[in-house]
GROMACS .gro file of C-alpha atoms in nm:
model
  293
    1MET     CA    1  10.309  10.790  11.837
    2THR     CA    2  10.495  10.620  11.552
    3ILE     CA    3  10.584  10.651  11.191
    4THR     CA    4  10.304  10.508  10.975
    5LEU     CA    5  10.247  10.417  10.611
    6GLN     CA    6  10.073  10.756  10.581
    7ASP     CA    7  10.394  10.935  10.683
    8VAL     CA    8  10.607  10.734  10.439
    9GLN     CA    9  10.378  10.810  10.145
   10ILE     CA   10  10.323  11.176  10.221
   11ILE     CA   11  10.670  11.269  10.333
   12LEU     CA   12  10.871  11.061  10.076
   13GLY     CA   13  10.607  10.996   9.809
   14LEU     CA   14  10.687  10.622   9.811
   15PRO     CA   15  10.418  10.368   9.709
   16VAL     CA   16  10.289  10.181  10.012
   17ASP     CA   17  10.053   9.931   9.838
   18GLY     CA   18  10.177   9.661   9.593
   19LEU     CA   19  10.405   9.366   9.579
   20PRO     CA   20  10.652   9.306   9.871
   21ILE     CA   21  11.026   9.362   9.835
   22THR     CA   22  11.131   9.003   9.887
   23GLY     CA   23  11.273   8.703   9.710
   24ARG     CA   24  11.622   8.543   9.689
   25VAL     CA   25  11.914   8.752   9.801
   26GLU     CA   26  12.169   8.528   9.643
   27GLN     CA   27  12.171   8.592   9.274
   28ASP     CA   28  12.407   8.554   8.982
   29TYR     CA   29  12.556   8.898   9.055
   30ASP     CA   30  12.774   8.893   8.738
   31ALA     CA   31  12.470   8.833   8.521
   32LEU     CA   32  12.253   9.096   8.711
   33CYS     CA   33  12.529   9.363   8.671
   34MET     CA   34  12.588   9.280   8.305
   35THR     CA   35  12.229   9.290   8.199
   36GLN     CA   36  12.116   9.576   8.421
   37LEU     CA   37  12.422   9.800   8.436
   38GLY     CA   38  12.638   9.695   8.144
   39PHE     CA   39  12.940   9.552   8.321
   40PRO     CA   40  13.025   9.242   8.535
   41PHE     CA   41  13.022   9.257   8.906
   42PRO     CA   42  13.370   9.389   8.990
   43GLU     CA   43  13.586   9.137   9.173
   44ASN     CA   44  13.792   9.396   9.361
   45ASN     CA   45  13.491   9.585   9.480
   46ARG     CA   46  13.245   9.328   9.606
   47ASN     CA   47  13.152   9.289   9.968
   48GLY     CA   48  12.911   8.994  10.034
   49GLY     CA   49  12.695   9.090   9.723
   50ARG     CA   50  12.723   9.459   9.802
   51ILE     CA   51  12.895   9.732   9.602
   52GLN     CA   52  13.020  10.068   9.703
   53VAL     CA   53  12.775  10.353   9.647
   54ARG     CA   54  13.057  10.595   9.576
   55GLN     CA   55  13.184  10.362   9.308
   56LEU     CA   56  12.847  10.363   9.135
   57SER     CA   57  12.871  10.743   9.105
   58ARG     CA   58  13.216  10.713   8.954
   59TRP     CA   59  13.109  10.450   8.698
   60PHE     CA   60  12.799  10.657   8.612
   61PRO     CA   61  12.894  11.025   8.606
   62ASN     CA   62  12.702  11.284   8.396
   63LEU     CA   63  12.480  11.119   8.130
   64PRO     CA   64  12.626  11.170   7.776
   65ASN     CA   65  12.423  11.379   7.546
   66ASN     CA   66  12.415  11.116   7.279
   67ALA     CA   67  12.311  10.833   7.522
   68ASP     CA   68  12.062  10.576   7.376
   69ASP     CA   69  11.763  10.428   7.559
   70VAL     CA   70  11.965  10.137   7.693
   71GLU     CA   71  12.226  10.367   7.846
   72VAL     CA   72  11.976  10.600   7.991
   73GLN     CA   73  11.809  10.299   8.163
   74ARG     CA   74  12.143  10.185   8.300
   75TYR     CA   75  12.211  10.526   8.442
   76ALA     CA   76  11.860  10.533   8.601
   77ARG     CA   77  11.926  10.197   8.773
   78ALA     CA   78  12.261  10.304   8.901
   79TYR     CA   79  12.097  10.624   9.042
   80ILE     CA   80  11.822  10.425   9.208
   81LEU     CA   81  12.073  10.188   9.362
   82GLN     CA   82  12.256  10.486   9.507
   83LEU     CA   83  11.917  10.606   9.656
   84LEU     CA   84  11.837  10.263   9.797
   85GLY     CA   85  12.178  10.205   9.956
   86GLY     CA   86  12.245  10.560  10.070
   87THR     CA   87  11.900  10.653  10.200
   88LEU     CA   88  11.606  10.408  10.205
   89PHE     CA   89  11.781  10.079  10.289
   90ALA     CA   90  12.102  10.220  10.429
   91ASP     CA   91  12.308   9.993  10.653
   92LYS     CA   92  12.576  10.098  10.904
   93SER     CA   93  12.847  10.083  10.644
   94ASN     CA   94  12.693  10.402  10.494
   95ASN     CA   95  12.865  10.317  10.158
   96LEU     CA   96  12.741   9.985  10.045
   97VAL     CA   97  12.431   9.875   9.856
   98HIS     CA   98  12.324   9.526   9.776
   99ILE     CA   99  12.321   9.426   9.402
  100THR     CA  100  12.011   9.206   9.463
  101TYR     CA  101  11.791   9.517   9.434
  102LEU     CA  102  11.861   9.514   9.057
  103GLN     CA  103  11.618   9.216   9.028
  104PHE     CA  104  11.333   9.472   9.091
  105LEU     CA  105  11.463   9.731   8.844
  106GLU     CA  106  11.480   9.534   8.521
  107ASP     CA  107  11.140   9.662   8.406
  108PHE     CA  108  11.068  10.014   8.527
  109GLU     CA  109  10.697   9.976   8.464
  110ALA     CA  110  10.698   9.664   8.692
  111ALA     CA  111  10.924   9.836   8.944
  112GLY     CA  112  10.649  10.085   9.014
  113GLN     CA  113  10.420   9.798   9.123
  114TYR     CA  114  10.630   9.718   9.434
  115SER     CA  115  10.549   9.857   9.781
  116TRP     CA  116  10.885  10.033   9.835
  117GLY     CA  117  10.726  10.239  10.111
  118SER     CA  118  10.625   9.943  10.332
  119ALA     CA  119  10.979   9.787  10.283
  120THR     CA  120  11.127  10.122  10.391
  121LEU     CA  121  10.908  10.136  10.694
  122ALA     CA  122  10.990   9.774  10.787
  123HIS     CA  123  11.356   9.850  10.759
  124LEU     CA  124  11.325  10.165  10.980
  125TYR     CA  125  11.115   9.968  11.241
  126ARG     CA  126  11.385   9.697  11.260
  127GLN     CA  127  11.672   9.953  11.293
  128LEU     CA  128  11.482  10.141  11.567
  129CYS     CA  129  11.454   9.807  11.754
  130LEU     CA  130  11.833   9.746  11.722
  131ALA     CA  131  11.932  10.110  11.805
  132ALA     CA  132  11.706  10.100  12.116
  133ASP     CA  133  11.906   9.797  12.258
  134VAL     CA  134  12.117   9.888  12.561
  135ASP     CA  135  12.432   9.815  12.360
  136GLY     CA  136  12.326  10.000  12.052
  137ALA     CA  137  12.547  10.291  11.959
  138GLU     CA  138  12.438  10.360  11.599
  139ILE     CA  139  12.138  10.351  11.379
  140ALA     CA  140  12.097  10.272  11.014
  141GLY     CA  141  11.793  10.288  10.793
  142PRO     CA  142  11.601  10.577  10.636
  143VAL     CA  143  11.681  10.828  10.915
  144ILE     CA  144  11.572  11.121  10.686
  145LEU     CA  145  11.212  10.980  10.729
  146LEU     CA  146  11.251  10.969  11.108
  147GLN     CA  147  11.394  11.316  11.119
  148LEU     CA  148  11.124  11.482  10.894
  149TRP     CA  149  10.852  11.294  11.085
  150ALA     CA  150  10.983  11.442  11.414
  151TRP     CA  151  11.017  11.788  11.268
  152ASP     CA  152  10.650  11.788  11.153
  153ARG     CA  153  10.506  11.662  11.479
  154LEU     CA  154  10.734  11.795  11.752
  155PRO     CA  155  10.790  12.163  11.690
  156PHE     CA  156  11.065  12.208  11.947
  157LEU     CA  157  11.280  11.975  11.752
  158ALA     CA  158  11.238  12.152  11.416
  159PRO     CA  159  11.456  12.428  11.279
  160ILE     CA  160  11.289  12.748  11.161
  161MET     CA  161  11.228  12.801  10.792
  162ARG     CA  162  11.384  13.130  10.678
  163GLY     CA  163  11.139  13.157  10.390
  164HIS     CA  164  11.345  13.149  10.079
  165ILE     CA  165  11.398  12.833   9.879
  166ARG     CA  166  11.734  12.696   9.798
  167ASP     CA  167  11.768  12.678   9.418
  168ASP     CA  168  12.085  12.460   9.409
  169ILE     CA  169  11.932  12.130   9.514
  170ILE     CA  170  11.749  12.010   9.202
  171PRO     CA  171  11.864  12.133   8.862
  172ASN     CA  172  11.592  12.150   8.587
  173GLU     CA  173  11.332  12.097   8.861
  174GLU     CA  174  11.049  12.201   8.617
  175LEU     CA  175  11.111  11.870   8.433
  176PHE     CA  176  11.005  11.658   8.736
  177PRO     CA  177  10.665  11.584   8.881
  178PRO     CA  178  10.548  11.789   9.175
  179PRO     CA  179  10.742  11.686   9.502
  180PRO     CA  180  10.605  11.513   9.809
  181PHE     CA  181  10.542  11.687  10.150
  182GLY     CA  182  10.898  11.633  10.284
  183HIS     CA  183  11.033  11.852  10.001
  184ARG     CA  184  10.918  12.162  10.187
  185TRP     CA  185  11.217  12.134  10.423
  186ARG     CA  186  11.440  12.227  10.134
  187HIS     CA  187  11.399  12.592  10.245
  188ALA     CA  188  11.689  12.758  10.406
  189LEU     CA  189  11.684  12.658  10.773
  190GLU     CA  190  11.762  12.853  11.089
  191THR     CA  191  11.889  12.660  11.388
  192THR     CA  192  12.028  12.928  11.619
  193GLY     CA  193  11.706  12.907  11.835
  194THR     CA  194  11.716  12.522  11.854
  195SER     CA  195  11.919  12.320  12.102
  196MET     CA  196  12.175  12.137  11.893
  197HIS     CA  197  12.377  11.837  11.996
  198VAL     CA  198  12.256  11.863  12.360
  199LEU     CA  199  12.120  11.520  12.433
  200THR     CA  200  12.022  11.585  12.796
  201LYS     CA  201  11.820  11.896  12.668
  202TYR     CA  202  11.633  11.694  12.413
  203ARG     CA  203  11.548  11.425  12.669
  204GLU     CA  204  11.420  11.684  12.908
  205MET     CA  205  11.206  11.848  12.645
  206ILE     CA  206  11.060  11.523  12.524
  207ASP     CA  207  10.982  11.420  12.878
  208MET     CA  208  10.799  11.752  12.931
  209GLN     CA  209  10.582  11.726  12.619
  210ALA     CA  210  10.211  11.765  12.689
  211PRO     CA  211   9.950  11.624  12.446
  212ASP     CA  212   9.843  11.969  12.325
  213GLU     CA  213  10.206  12.050  12.234
  214VAL     CA  214  10.214  11.770  11.988
  215ILE     CA  215  10.102  11.816  11.618
  216TRP     CA  216   9.906  11.497  11.598
  217GLU     CA  217   9.779  11.560  11.237
  218PRO     CA  218  10.031  11.764  11.032
  219TYR     CA  219   9.859  11.651  10.716
  220PRO     CA  220   9.502  11.788  10.707
  221GLU     CA  221   9.289  11.716  10.401
  222THR     CA  222   9.365  12.059  10.267
  223VAL     CA  223   9.743  11.963  10.263
  224ILE     CA  224   9.678  11.624  10.110
  225MET     CA  225   9.461  11.773   9.830
  226ASP     CA  226   9.753  12.004   9.730
  227LEU     CA  227   9.999  11.710   9.704
  228PRO     CA  228  10.042  11.504   9.388
  229ALA     CA  229   9.823  11.196   9.360
  230TYR     CA  230  10.119  10.958   9.427
  231CYS     CA  231  10.135  11.084   9.785
  232SER     CA  232   9.779  10.956   9.868
  233SER     CA  233   9.724  10.671   9.626
  234GLY     CA  234   9.760  10.410   9.910
  235ARG     CA  235   9.539  10.588  10.166
  236ALA     CA  236   9.295  10.296  10.168
  237ILE     CA  237   9.556  10.094  10.362
  238TRP     CA  238   9.710  10.359  10.585
  239ARG     CA  239   9.510  10.217  10.871
  240THR     CA  240   9.536   9.847  10.797
  241ARG     CA  241   9.690   9.603  11.043
  242ALA     CA  242   9.940   9.378  10.859
  243PRO     CA  243  10.299   9.258  10.853
  244LEU     CA  244  10.554   9.475  10.676
  245LEU     CA  245  10.794   9.257  10.469
  246PHE     CA  246  11.150   9.326  10.353
  247PHE     CA  247  11.330   9.009  10.272
  248CYS     CA  248  11.411   8.854  10.613
  249VAL     CA  249  11.252   9.141  10.801
  250VAL     CA  250  10.896   9.094  10.932
  251GLU     CA  251  10.762   9.389  11.127
  252MET     CA  252  10.403   9.414  11.242
  253TYR     CA  253  10.226   9.739  11.153
  254ASN     CA  254   9.969   9.837  11.414
  255PRO     CA  255   9.812  10.182  11.340
  256ASP     CA  256   9.521  10.089  11.575
  257ARG     CA  257   9.769  10.189  11.860
  258VAL     CA  258   9.811  10.544  11.726
  259MET     CA  259   9.461  10.636  11.607
  260ARG     CA  260   9.502  11.005  11.724
  261GLN     CA  261   9.745  11.050  11.431
  262PHE     CA  262   9.454  10.979  11.202
  263GLY     CA  263   9.205  11.214  11.370
  264LEU     CA  264   9.019  10.930  11.544
  265LYS     CA  265   8.956  10.848  11.912
  266GLN     CA  266   9.212  10.615  12.065
  267ARG     CA  267   9.058  10.313  12.221
  268ILE     CA  268   9.244  10.031  12.400
  269PRO     CA  269   9.404   9.826  12.120
  270PRO     CA  270   9.422   9.447  12.122
  271LEU     CA  271   9.739   9.306  12.281
  272HIS     CA  272  10.021   9.231  12.042
  273SER     CA  273  10.358   9.087  12.146
  274THR     CA  274  10.667   9.150  11.921
  275SER     CA  275  10.805   8.815  11.820
  276ILE     CA  276  11.157   8.778  11.972
  277GLU     CA  277  11.220   8.489  11.730
  278LEU     CA  278  11.139   8.696  11.422
  279HIS     CA  279  11.373   8.969  11.546
  280LYS     CA  280  11.659   8.720  11.560
  281ILE     CA  281  11.646   8.641  11.191
  282ASP     CA  282  11.882   8.813  10.957
  283LEU     CA  283  12.055   8.732  10.630
  284ARG     CA  284  12.375   8.590  10.761
  285GLY     CA  285  12.445   8.224  10.671
  286LYS     CA  286  12.117   8.187  10.468
  287THR     CA  287  12.264   8.185  10.118
  288ASP     CA  288  11.989   7.982   9.941
  289LYS     CA  289  11.672   8.092  10.107
  290ASP     CA  290  11.365   8.219   9.915
  291TRP     CA  291  11.221   8.483  10.152
  292SER     CA  292  10.911   8.519   9.934
  293ALA     CA  293  10.817   8.158  10.029
   0.00000   0.00000   0.00000
């Protein structure tokens, strides 16, 4: 089993088909910040092209009632940066986001043409590889995707929904489009019947899992039909074999190894070896590299 493009799009509602999130990391950060956020890149708050997520929330508090279109767009970019740095592309600092993402947010119409979902999955795959190392003690990346994926498929891990919906999460919710599938976990949760923080117990239960105790298909067609269209717009490529790209990260996507998750018979897939050389590549010391090339 693994997290697939289907999971990314249905759980988080991210587009999985489109242009790759790649290009040059080294940018004119002052120019990017000035044109996209309205102020120069702060000298006392920069960290290798990254900026503090908390600082963004301080610079962009509640949107003024008299804000014009330009200010509204700047607030939107600051919010999206916080989402990228704090959730989708989170690193182990847990408080820094790279300014280079602003190059994809200049035009919101164009921003929607990028495959944010495949980049998110590439980042998660790479972080799972690093965390699985014998010396790995932490994990970064979109761990909310990993957690909700596990709750949907391994019932013994999931908390129990108490039935009523919390109304303090999204103010003015009626103004937003219908939410993706992962939103259902906003219900009040009961965890008293779940083993919490007991690693040996989790390992034992995972080792004892039988195939008929796994929810192989948590998204039957009846569920998909009730979701907004943006949760299934990329279904034509959910089962494609292709590399997932995210700047220096190249992770092979091989859904043919997990066909039971798509309701199909699992046959012996072709051999595929993970490239050790590709996994050694990171952004350090490569200040002038165009990853799109």
